[in-house]
GROMACS .gro file of C-alpha atoms in nm:
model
  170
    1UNK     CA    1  15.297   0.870  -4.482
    2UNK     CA    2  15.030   0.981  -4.662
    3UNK     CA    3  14.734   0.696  -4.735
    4UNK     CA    4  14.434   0.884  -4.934
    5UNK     CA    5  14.279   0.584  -5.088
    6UNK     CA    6  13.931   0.631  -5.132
    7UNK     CA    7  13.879   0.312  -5.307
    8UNK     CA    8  14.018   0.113  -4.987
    9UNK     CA    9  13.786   0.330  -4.793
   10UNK     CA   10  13.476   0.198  -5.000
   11UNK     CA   11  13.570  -0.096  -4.971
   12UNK     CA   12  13.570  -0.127  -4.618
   13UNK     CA   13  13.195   0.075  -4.582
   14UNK     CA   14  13.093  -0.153  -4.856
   15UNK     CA   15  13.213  -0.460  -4.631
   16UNK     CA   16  13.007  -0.279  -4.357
   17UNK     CA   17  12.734  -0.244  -4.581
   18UNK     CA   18  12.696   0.136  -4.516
   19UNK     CA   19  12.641   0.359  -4.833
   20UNK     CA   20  12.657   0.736  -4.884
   21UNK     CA   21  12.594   1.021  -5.109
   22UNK     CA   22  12.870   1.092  -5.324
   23UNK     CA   23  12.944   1.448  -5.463
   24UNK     CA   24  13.260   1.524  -5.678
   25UNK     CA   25  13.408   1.913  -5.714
   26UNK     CA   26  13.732   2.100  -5.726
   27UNK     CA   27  13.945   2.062  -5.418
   28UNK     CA   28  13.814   2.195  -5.131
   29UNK     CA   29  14.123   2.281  -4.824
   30UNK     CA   30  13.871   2.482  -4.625
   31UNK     CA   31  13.525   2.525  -4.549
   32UNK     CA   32  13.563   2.888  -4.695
   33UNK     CA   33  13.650   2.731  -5.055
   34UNK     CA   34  13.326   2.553  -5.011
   35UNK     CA   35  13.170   2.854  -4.965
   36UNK     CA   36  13.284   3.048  -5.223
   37UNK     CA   37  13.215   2.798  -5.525
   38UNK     CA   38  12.861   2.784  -5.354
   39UNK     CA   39  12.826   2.410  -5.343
   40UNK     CA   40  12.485   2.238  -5.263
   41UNK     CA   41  12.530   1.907  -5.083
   42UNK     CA   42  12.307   1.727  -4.836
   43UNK     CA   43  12.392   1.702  -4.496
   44UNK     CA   44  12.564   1.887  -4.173
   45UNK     CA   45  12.929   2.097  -4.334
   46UNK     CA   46  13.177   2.038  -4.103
   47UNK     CA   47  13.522   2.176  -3.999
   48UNK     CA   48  13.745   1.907  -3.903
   49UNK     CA   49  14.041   2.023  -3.667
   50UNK     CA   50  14.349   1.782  -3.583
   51UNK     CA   51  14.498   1.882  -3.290
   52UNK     CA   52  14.755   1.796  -3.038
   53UNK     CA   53  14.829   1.832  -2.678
   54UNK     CA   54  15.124   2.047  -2.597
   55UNK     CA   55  15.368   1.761  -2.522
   56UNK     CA   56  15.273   1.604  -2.857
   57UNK     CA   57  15.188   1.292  -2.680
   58UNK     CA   58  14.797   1.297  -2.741
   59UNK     CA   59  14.639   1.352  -3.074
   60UNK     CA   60  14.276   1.470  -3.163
   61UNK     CA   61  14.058   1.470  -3.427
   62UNK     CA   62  13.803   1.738  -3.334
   63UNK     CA   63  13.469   1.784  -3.552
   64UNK     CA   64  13.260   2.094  -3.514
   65UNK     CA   65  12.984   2.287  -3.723
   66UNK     CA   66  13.166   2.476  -4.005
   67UNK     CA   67  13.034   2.758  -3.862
   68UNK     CA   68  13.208   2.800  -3.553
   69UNK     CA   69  13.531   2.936  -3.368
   70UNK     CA   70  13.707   2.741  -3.126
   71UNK     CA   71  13.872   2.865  -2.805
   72UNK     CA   72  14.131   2.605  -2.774
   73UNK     CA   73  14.264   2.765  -2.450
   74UNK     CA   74  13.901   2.723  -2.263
   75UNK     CA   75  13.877   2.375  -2.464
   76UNK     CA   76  14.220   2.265  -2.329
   77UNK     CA   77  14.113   2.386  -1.960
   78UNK     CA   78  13.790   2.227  -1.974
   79UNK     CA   79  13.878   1.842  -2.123
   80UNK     CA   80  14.202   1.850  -1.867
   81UNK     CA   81  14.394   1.910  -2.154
   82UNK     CA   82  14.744   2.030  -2.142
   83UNK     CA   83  14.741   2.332  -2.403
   84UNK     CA   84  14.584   2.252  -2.715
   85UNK     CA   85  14.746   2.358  -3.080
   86UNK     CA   86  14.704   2.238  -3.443
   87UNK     CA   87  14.912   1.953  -3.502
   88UNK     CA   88  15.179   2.008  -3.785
   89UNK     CA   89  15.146   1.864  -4.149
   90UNK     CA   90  15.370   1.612  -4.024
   91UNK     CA   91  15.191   1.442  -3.772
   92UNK     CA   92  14.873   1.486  -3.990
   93UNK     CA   93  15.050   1.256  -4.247
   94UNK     CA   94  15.226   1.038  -3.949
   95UNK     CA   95  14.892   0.954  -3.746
   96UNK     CA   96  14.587   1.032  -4.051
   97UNK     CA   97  14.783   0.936  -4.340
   98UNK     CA   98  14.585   1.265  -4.569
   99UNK     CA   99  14.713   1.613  -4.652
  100UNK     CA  100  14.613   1.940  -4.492
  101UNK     CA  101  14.217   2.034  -4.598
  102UNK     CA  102  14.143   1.627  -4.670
  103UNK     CA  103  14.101   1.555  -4.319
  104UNK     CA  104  13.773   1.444  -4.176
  105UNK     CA  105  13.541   1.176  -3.940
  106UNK     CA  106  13.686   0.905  -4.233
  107UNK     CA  107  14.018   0.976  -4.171
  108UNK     CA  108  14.048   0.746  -3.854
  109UNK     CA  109  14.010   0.469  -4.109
  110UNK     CA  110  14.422   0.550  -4.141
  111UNK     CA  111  14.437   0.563  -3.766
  112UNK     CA  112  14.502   0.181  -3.727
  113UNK     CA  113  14.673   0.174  -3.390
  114UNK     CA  114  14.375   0.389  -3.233
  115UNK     CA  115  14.650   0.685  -3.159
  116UNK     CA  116  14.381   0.948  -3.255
  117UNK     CA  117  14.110   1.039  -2.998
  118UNK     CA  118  13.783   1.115  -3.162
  119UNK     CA  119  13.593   1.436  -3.007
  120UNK     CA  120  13.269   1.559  -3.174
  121UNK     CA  121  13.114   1.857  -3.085
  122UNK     CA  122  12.786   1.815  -2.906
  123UNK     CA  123  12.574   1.995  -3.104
  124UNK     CA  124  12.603   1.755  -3.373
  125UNK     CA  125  12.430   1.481  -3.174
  126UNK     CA  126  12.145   1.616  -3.363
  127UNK     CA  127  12.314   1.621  -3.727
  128UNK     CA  128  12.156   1.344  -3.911
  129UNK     CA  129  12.379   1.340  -4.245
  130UNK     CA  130  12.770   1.449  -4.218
  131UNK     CA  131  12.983   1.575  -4.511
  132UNK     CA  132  13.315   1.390  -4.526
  133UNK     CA  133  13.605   1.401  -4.733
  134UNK     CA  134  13.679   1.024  -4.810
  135UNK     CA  135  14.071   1.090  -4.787
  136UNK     CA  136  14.089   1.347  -5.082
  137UNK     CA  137  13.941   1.700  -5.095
  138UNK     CA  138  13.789   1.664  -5.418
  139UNK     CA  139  13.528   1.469  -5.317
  140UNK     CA  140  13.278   1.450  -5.046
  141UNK     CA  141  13.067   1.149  -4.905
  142UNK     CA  142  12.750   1.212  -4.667
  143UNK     CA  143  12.698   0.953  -4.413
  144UNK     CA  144  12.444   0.922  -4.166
  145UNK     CA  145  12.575   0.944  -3.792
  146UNK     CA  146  12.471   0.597  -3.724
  147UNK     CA  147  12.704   0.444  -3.983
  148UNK     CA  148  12.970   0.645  -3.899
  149UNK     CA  149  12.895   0.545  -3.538
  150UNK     CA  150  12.908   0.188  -3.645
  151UNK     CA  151  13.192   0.288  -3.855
  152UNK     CA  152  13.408   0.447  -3.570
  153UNK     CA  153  13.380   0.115  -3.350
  154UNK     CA  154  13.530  -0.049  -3.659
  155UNK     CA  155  13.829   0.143  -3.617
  156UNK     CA  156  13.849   0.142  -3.264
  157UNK     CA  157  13.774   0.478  -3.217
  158UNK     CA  158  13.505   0.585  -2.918
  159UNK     CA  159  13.348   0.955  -2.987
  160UNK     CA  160  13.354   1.203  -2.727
  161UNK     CA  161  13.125   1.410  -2.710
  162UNK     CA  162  13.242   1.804  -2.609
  163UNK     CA  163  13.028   2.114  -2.526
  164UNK     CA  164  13.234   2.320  -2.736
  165UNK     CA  165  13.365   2.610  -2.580
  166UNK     CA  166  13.334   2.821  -2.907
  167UNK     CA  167  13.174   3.156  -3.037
  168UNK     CA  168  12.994   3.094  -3.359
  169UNK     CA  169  13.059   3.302  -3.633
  170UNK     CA  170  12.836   3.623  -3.749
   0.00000   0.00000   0.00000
């Protein structure tokens, strides 16, 4: 069921007193449409992958620099993973509640029974500001890492932190 309420979401940071940059613009699916209508924003752009073991019993929401490629068969070997794949629009409504390209660290704020496991690349221990989509793909909010830490508890939801088996792109 989809749930893309970004004045619910507000709510609840405002409740948490956390605040954030807010930039509107067309809808945005993939980090490549971002790209191409050259957007200036503040903060790390991320790509946001939902994924989902191959028995479909464990769900992930994986965030990584926008600019890399992920192996998922050297990721799935190295968390003790059962082969990873991208979980279908389906589950993305079922266990995130948004559409395909609105999916991002704000998302778990659907994920009320803590069904989604939260895995952030390691290189963005570093990231100061993230970009997020606040349900919807038209907008993005930029957060700092500590309120979304704080955030994450909130919900439930423990990060874990991955050394990414990736290649970043040229």
């Amino acid at each position: 069921m989809i749930r893309n309420n970004p004045s619910a979401l507000a709510e609840r940071l405002a409740q948490l007193d956390i605040n954030y940059l807010n930039y509107e613009h067309p809808p945005l699916h993939t980090c490549l449409d971002a790209d191409n209508l050259k957007l200036a924003r503040k903060g790390t752009r991320l790509k946001n992958l939902f994924l989902r073991d191959n028995y479909g019993k464990r769900h992930f929401l994986f965030i990584i620099p926008a600019d890399k490629q992920v192996d998922l068969k050297a990721l799935s070997k190295s968390q003790g993973v059962s082969r990873l794949g991208f979980a279908s629009t389906d589950r993305l409504a079922k266990y995130l509640g948004v559409e395909q390209g609105c999916v991002s660290a704000l998302t778990l704020h659907n994920d009320s029974e803590q069904q989604v496991e939260l895995w952030l690349d390691s290189e963005l221990q570093s990231a100061h500001l993230w970009q997020c989509h606040p349900l919807v793909n038209t907008k993005t909010w930029v957060l700092t890492l500590e309120d979304l830490k704080r955030f994450w508890q909130v919900t439930g939801h423990s990060p874990h932190w991955v050394d990414c088996v990736s290649q970043t792109q040229s």
